[in-house]
Structures are given as C-alpha cells and as structure tokens.
PDB file of C-alpha atoms in Angstrom:
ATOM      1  CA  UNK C   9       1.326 -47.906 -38.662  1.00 65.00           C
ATOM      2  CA  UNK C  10      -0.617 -49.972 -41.309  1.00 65.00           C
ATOM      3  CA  UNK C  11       2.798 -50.907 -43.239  1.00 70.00           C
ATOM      4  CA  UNK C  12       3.881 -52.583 -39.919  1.00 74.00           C
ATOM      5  CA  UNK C  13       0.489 -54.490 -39.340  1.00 71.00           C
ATOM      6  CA  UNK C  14       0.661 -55.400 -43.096  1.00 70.00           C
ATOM      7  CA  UNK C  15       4.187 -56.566 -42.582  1.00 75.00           C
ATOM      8  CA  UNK C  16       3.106 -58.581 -39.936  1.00 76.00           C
ATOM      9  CA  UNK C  17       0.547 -60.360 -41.137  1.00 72.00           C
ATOM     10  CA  UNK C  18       2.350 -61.262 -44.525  1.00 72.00           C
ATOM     11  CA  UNK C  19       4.665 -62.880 -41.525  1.00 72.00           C
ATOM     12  CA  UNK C  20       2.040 -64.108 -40.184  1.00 71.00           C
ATOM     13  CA  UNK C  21       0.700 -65.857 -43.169  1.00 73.00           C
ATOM     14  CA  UNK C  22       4.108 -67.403 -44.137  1.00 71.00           C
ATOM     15  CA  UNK C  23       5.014 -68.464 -40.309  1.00 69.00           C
ATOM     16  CA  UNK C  24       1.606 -70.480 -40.656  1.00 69.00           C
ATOM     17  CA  UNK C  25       2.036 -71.327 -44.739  1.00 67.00           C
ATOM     18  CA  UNK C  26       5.450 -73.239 -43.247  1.00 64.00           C
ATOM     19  CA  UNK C  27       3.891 -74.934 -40.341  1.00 68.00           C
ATOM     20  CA  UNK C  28       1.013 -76.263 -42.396  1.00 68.00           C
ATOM     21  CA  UNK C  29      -2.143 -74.502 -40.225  1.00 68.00           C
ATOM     22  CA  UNK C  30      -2.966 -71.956 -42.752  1.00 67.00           C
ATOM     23  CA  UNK C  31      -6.602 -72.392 -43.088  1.00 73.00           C
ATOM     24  CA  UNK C  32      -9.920 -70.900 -44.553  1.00 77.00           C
ATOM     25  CA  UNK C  33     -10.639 -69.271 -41.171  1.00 80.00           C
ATOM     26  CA  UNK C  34      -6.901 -67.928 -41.474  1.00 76.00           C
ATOM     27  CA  UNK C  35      -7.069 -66.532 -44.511  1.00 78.00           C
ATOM     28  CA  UNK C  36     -10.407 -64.865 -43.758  1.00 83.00           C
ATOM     29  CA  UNK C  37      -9.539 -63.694 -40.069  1.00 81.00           C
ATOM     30  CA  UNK C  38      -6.341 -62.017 -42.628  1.00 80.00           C
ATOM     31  CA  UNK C  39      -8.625 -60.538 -44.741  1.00 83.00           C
ATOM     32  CA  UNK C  40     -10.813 -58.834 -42.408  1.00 86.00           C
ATOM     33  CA  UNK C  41      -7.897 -57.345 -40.334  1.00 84.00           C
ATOM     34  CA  UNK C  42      -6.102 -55.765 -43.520  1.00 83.00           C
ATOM     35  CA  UNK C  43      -9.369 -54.650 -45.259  1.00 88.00           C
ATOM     36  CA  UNK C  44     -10.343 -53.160 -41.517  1.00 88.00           C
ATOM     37  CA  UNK C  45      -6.973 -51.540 -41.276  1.00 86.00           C
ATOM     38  CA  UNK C  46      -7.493 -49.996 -45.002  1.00 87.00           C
ATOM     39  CA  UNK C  47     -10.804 -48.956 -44.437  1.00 90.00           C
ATOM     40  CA  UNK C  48      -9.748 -47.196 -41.434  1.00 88.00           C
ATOM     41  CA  UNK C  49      -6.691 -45.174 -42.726  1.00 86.00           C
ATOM     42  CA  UNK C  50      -8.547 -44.654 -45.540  1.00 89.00           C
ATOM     43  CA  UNK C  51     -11.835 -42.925 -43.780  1.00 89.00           C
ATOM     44  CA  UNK C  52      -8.829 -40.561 -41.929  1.00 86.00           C
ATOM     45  CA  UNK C  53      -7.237 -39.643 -44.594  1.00 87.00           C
ATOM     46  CA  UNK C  54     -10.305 -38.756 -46.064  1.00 87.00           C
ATOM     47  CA  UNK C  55     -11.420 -36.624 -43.339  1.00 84.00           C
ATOM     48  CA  UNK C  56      -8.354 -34.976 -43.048  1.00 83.00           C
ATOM     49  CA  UNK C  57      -8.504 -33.607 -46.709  1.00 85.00           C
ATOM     50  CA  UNK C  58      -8.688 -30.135 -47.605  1.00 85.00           C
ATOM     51  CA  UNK C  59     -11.575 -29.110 -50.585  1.00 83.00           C
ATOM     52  CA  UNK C  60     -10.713 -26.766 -53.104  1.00 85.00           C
ATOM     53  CA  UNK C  61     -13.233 -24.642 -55.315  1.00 84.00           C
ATOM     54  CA  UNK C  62     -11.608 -22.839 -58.318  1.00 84.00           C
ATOM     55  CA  UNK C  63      -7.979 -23.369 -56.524  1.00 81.00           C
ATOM     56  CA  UNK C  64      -9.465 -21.168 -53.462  1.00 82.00           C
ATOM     57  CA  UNK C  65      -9.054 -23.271 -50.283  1.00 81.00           C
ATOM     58  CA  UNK C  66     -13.053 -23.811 -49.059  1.00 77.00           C
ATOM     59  CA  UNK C  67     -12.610 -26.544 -46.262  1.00 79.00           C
ATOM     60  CA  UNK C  68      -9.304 -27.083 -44.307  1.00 78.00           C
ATOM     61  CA  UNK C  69     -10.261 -30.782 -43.807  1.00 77.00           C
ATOM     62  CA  UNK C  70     -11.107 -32.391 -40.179  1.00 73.00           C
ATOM     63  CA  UNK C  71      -8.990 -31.800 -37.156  1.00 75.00           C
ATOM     64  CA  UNK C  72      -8.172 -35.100 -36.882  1.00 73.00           C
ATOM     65  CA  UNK C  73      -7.425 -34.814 -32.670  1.00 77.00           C
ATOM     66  CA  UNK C  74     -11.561 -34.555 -32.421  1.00 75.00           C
ATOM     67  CA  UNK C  75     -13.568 -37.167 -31.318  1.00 75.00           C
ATOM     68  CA  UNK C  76     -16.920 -38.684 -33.028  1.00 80.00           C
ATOM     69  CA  UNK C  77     -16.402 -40.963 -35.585  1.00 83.00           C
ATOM     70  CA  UNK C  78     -12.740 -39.924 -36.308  1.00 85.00           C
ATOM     71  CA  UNK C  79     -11.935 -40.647 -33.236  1.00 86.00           C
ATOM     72  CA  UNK C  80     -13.456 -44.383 -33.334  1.00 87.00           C
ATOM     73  CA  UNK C  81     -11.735 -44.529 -36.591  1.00 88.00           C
ATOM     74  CA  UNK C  82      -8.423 -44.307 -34.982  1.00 87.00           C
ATOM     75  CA  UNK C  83      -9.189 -46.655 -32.311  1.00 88.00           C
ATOM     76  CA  UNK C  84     -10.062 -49.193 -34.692  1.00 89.00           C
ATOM     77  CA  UNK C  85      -7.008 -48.885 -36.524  1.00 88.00           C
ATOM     78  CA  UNK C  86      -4.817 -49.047 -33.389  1.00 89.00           C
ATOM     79  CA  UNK C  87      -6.494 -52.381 -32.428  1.00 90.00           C
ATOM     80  CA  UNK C  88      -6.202 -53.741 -35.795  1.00 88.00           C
ATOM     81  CA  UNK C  89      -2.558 -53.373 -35.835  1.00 86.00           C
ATOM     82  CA  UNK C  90      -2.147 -54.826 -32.178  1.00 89.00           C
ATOM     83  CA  UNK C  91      -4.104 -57.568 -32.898  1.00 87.00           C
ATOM     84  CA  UNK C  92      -2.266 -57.768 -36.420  1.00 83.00           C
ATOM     85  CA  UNK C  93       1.343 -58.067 -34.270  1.00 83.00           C
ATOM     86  CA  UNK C  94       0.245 -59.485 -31.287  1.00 86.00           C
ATOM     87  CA  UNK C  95      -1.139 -62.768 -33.699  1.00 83.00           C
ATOM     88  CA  UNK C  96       2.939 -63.650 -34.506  1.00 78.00           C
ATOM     89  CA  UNK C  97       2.998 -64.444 -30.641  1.00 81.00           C
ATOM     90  CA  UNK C  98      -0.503 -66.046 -29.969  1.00 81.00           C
ATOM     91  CA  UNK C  99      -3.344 -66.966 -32.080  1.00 80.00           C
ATOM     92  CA  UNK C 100      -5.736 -66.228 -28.637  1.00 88.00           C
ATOM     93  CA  UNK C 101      -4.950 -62.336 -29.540  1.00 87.00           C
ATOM     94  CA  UNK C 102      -7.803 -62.701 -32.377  1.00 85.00           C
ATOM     95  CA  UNK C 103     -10.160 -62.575 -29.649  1.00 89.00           C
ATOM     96  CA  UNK C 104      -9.201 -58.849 -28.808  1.00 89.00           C
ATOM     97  CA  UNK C 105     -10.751 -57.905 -31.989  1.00 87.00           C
ATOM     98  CA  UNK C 106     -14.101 -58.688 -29.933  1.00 88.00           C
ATOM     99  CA  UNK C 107     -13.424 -55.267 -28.234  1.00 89.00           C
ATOM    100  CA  UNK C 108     -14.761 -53.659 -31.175  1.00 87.00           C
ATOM    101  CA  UNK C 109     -18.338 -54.913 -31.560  1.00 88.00           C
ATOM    102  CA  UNK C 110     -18.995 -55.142 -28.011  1.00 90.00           C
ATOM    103  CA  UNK C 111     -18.037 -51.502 -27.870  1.00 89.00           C
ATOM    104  CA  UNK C 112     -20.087 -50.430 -30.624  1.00 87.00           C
ATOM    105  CA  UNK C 113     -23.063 -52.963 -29.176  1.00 91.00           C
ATOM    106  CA  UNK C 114     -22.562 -50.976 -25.439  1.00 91.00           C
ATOM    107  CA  UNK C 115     -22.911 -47.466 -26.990  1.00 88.00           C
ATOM    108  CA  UNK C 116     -26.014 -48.458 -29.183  1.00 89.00           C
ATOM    109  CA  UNK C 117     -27.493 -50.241 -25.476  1.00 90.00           C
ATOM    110  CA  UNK C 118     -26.702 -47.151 -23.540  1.00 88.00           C
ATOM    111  CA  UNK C 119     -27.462 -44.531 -26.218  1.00 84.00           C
ATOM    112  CA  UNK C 120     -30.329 -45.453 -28.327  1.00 85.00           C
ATOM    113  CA  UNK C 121     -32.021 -48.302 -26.915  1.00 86.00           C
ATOM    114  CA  UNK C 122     -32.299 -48.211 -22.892  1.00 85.00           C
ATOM    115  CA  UNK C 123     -33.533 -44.427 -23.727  1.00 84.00           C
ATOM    116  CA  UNK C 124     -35.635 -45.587 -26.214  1.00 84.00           C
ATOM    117  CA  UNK C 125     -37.400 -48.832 -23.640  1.00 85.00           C
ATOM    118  CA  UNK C 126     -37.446 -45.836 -20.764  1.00 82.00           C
ATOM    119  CA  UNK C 127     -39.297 -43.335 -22.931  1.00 81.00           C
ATOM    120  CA  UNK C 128     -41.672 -45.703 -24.161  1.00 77.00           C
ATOM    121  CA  UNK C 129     -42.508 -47.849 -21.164  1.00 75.00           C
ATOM    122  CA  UNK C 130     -42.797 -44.375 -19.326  1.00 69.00           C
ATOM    123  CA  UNK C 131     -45.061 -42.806 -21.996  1.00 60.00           C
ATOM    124  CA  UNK C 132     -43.009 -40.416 -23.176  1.00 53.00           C
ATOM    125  CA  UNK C 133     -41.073 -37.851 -22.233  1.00 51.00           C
ATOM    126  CA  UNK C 134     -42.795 -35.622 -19.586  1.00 51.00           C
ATOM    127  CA  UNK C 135     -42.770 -32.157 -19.078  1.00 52.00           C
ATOM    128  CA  UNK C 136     -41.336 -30.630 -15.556  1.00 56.00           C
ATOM    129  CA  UNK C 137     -43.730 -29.235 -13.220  1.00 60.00           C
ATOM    130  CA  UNK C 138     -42.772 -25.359 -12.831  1.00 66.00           C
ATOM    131  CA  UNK C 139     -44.141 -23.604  -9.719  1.00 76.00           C
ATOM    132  CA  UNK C 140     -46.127 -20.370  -9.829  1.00 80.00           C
ATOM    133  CA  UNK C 141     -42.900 -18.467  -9.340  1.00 80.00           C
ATOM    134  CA  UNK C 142     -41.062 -19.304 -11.889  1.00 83.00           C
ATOM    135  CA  UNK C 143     -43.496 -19.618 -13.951  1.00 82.00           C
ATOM    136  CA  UNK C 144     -44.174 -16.194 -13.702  1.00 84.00           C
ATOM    137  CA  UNK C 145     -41.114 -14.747 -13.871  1.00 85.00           C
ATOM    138  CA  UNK C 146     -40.672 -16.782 -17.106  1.00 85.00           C
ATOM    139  CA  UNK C 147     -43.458 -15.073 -18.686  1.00 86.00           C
ATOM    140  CA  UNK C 148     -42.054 -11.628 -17.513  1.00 87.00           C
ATOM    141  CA  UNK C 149     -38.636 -12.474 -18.936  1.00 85.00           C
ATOM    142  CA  UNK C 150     -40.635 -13.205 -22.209  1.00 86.00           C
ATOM    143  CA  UNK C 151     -42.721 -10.261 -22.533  1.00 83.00           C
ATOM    144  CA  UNK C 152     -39.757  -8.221 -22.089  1.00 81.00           C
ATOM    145  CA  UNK C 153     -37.366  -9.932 -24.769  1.00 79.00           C
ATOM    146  CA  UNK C 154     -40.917  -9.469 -27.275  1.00 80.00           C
ATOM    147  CA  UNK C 155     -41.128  -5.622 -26.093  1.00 74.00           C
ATOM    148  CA  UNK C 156     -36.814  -5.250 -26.711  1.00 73.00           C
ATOM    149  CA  UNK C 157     -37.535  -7.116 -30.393  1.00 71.00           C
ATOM    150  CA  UNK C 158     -40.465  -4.351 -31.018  1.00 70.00           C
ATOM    151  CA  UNK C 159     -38.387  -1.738 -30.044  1.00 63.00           C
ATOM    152  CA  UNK C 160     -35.189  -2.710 -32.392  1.00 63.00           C
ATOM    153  CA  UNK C 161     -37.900  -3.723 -35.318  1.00 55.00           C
TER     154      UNK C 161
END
C-alpha cells in the first residue's frame, strides 16, 4: 500500500516536472503526503511488534484490528494513498486530505471541549438526587458487603 502511493507520486512529480507546473506548493503538498504515509506505516508497524526480555516473548505486540489510535493510524494511511493516486487524475483530490483535520477538530469539539463549556457553564458536574428508598437500600447493600469482608478477614 505505501509502495503504490510512493509510486504514484514519483508519477506524479514527473507528469508535472514535464508539463512545467511543478511548484513549491507541489513539492511540499509531496512531502507531506509521503512523510504522512511513512509516519503512519511506521507507528503500525511499531505497534504491531512483539518485545522480547532475555529471548522470552513478554508482549505479543498490538492487535492491529482494534480501534484507538491504531485504528486512526490506518485511516490516515488509507487516505494518504487515495489522495496520493487520485492526484494523477485531478489536482482538486488534495482537498480530501482536509478530511483529516476536520475529523480530528470534530472529535476534540465533541469530546473535550463542548463537555468541558457544559461542565463549566453548569458549575460542575452534579450529583443525582437518590430517593429515600434507594438510598436506603444502598446503605444496606453496603453494610452487608463490610460485614461479608469482616467475616473472610
């Protein structure tokens, strides 16, 4: 997968070297894609390493089918590689590599900072109002895992 987006922008950059529009922006928009594309393989293959202590296998390395940041990882590098192929066709497909920031800016809104505003304009996070019931039968449920823990002690 990253030898055929390398291929294709070493196309890429000779397709525009012959027609005379290979520019500063071109060269840098090149750049970013193959150093994005390394970074990403590389931070895989990474995870996906197994650690050995005195030739004794300690860590298996990631499951690489997980999500989190492995998972973003290999999104990236998909996109980077469309939008490393796609460019032979059109140079409008650069603008697909705007999927990734606005992504990455929609989880931090809807993660850390609307919770953050909602907490703070509320004044914190408040506790739930328990009725005398359940309340109760809380307190029961406690004094009887405490008397089970003296028992076993």
């Amino acid at each position: 997968l990253l030898l055929i987006g390398l291929i294709a922008q070493i196309f890429y950059a000779a397709l525009a070297f012959r027609n005379g529009t290979l520019t500063g922006k071109t060269y840098a928009a090149l750049a970013v894609t193959i150093g994005t594309a390394f970074a990403s393989f590389k931070f895989i293959y990474n995870c996906a390493q197994p650690e050995y202590e005195d030739g004794e296998l300690v860590y298996g390395g990631a499951d690489l089918n997980m999500g989190g940041f492995v998972g973003y990882a290999h999104d990236i590098l998909y996109i980077t590689v469309f939008v490393q192929v796609t460019t032979l066709l059109s140079s409008w497909f650069w603008y697909t590599y705007l999927a990734v920031p606005g992504y990455a800016l929609y989880k931090l809104m809807h993660h850390v900072i609307i919770p953050w505003v909602k907490t703070s304009v509320s004044g914190g996070p408040k506790e739930q109002a328990v009725d005398e019931g359940t309340r109760k039968r809380m307190e029961k449920a406690e004094k009887r895992a405490e008397r089970r823990r003296m028992k076993w002690s």
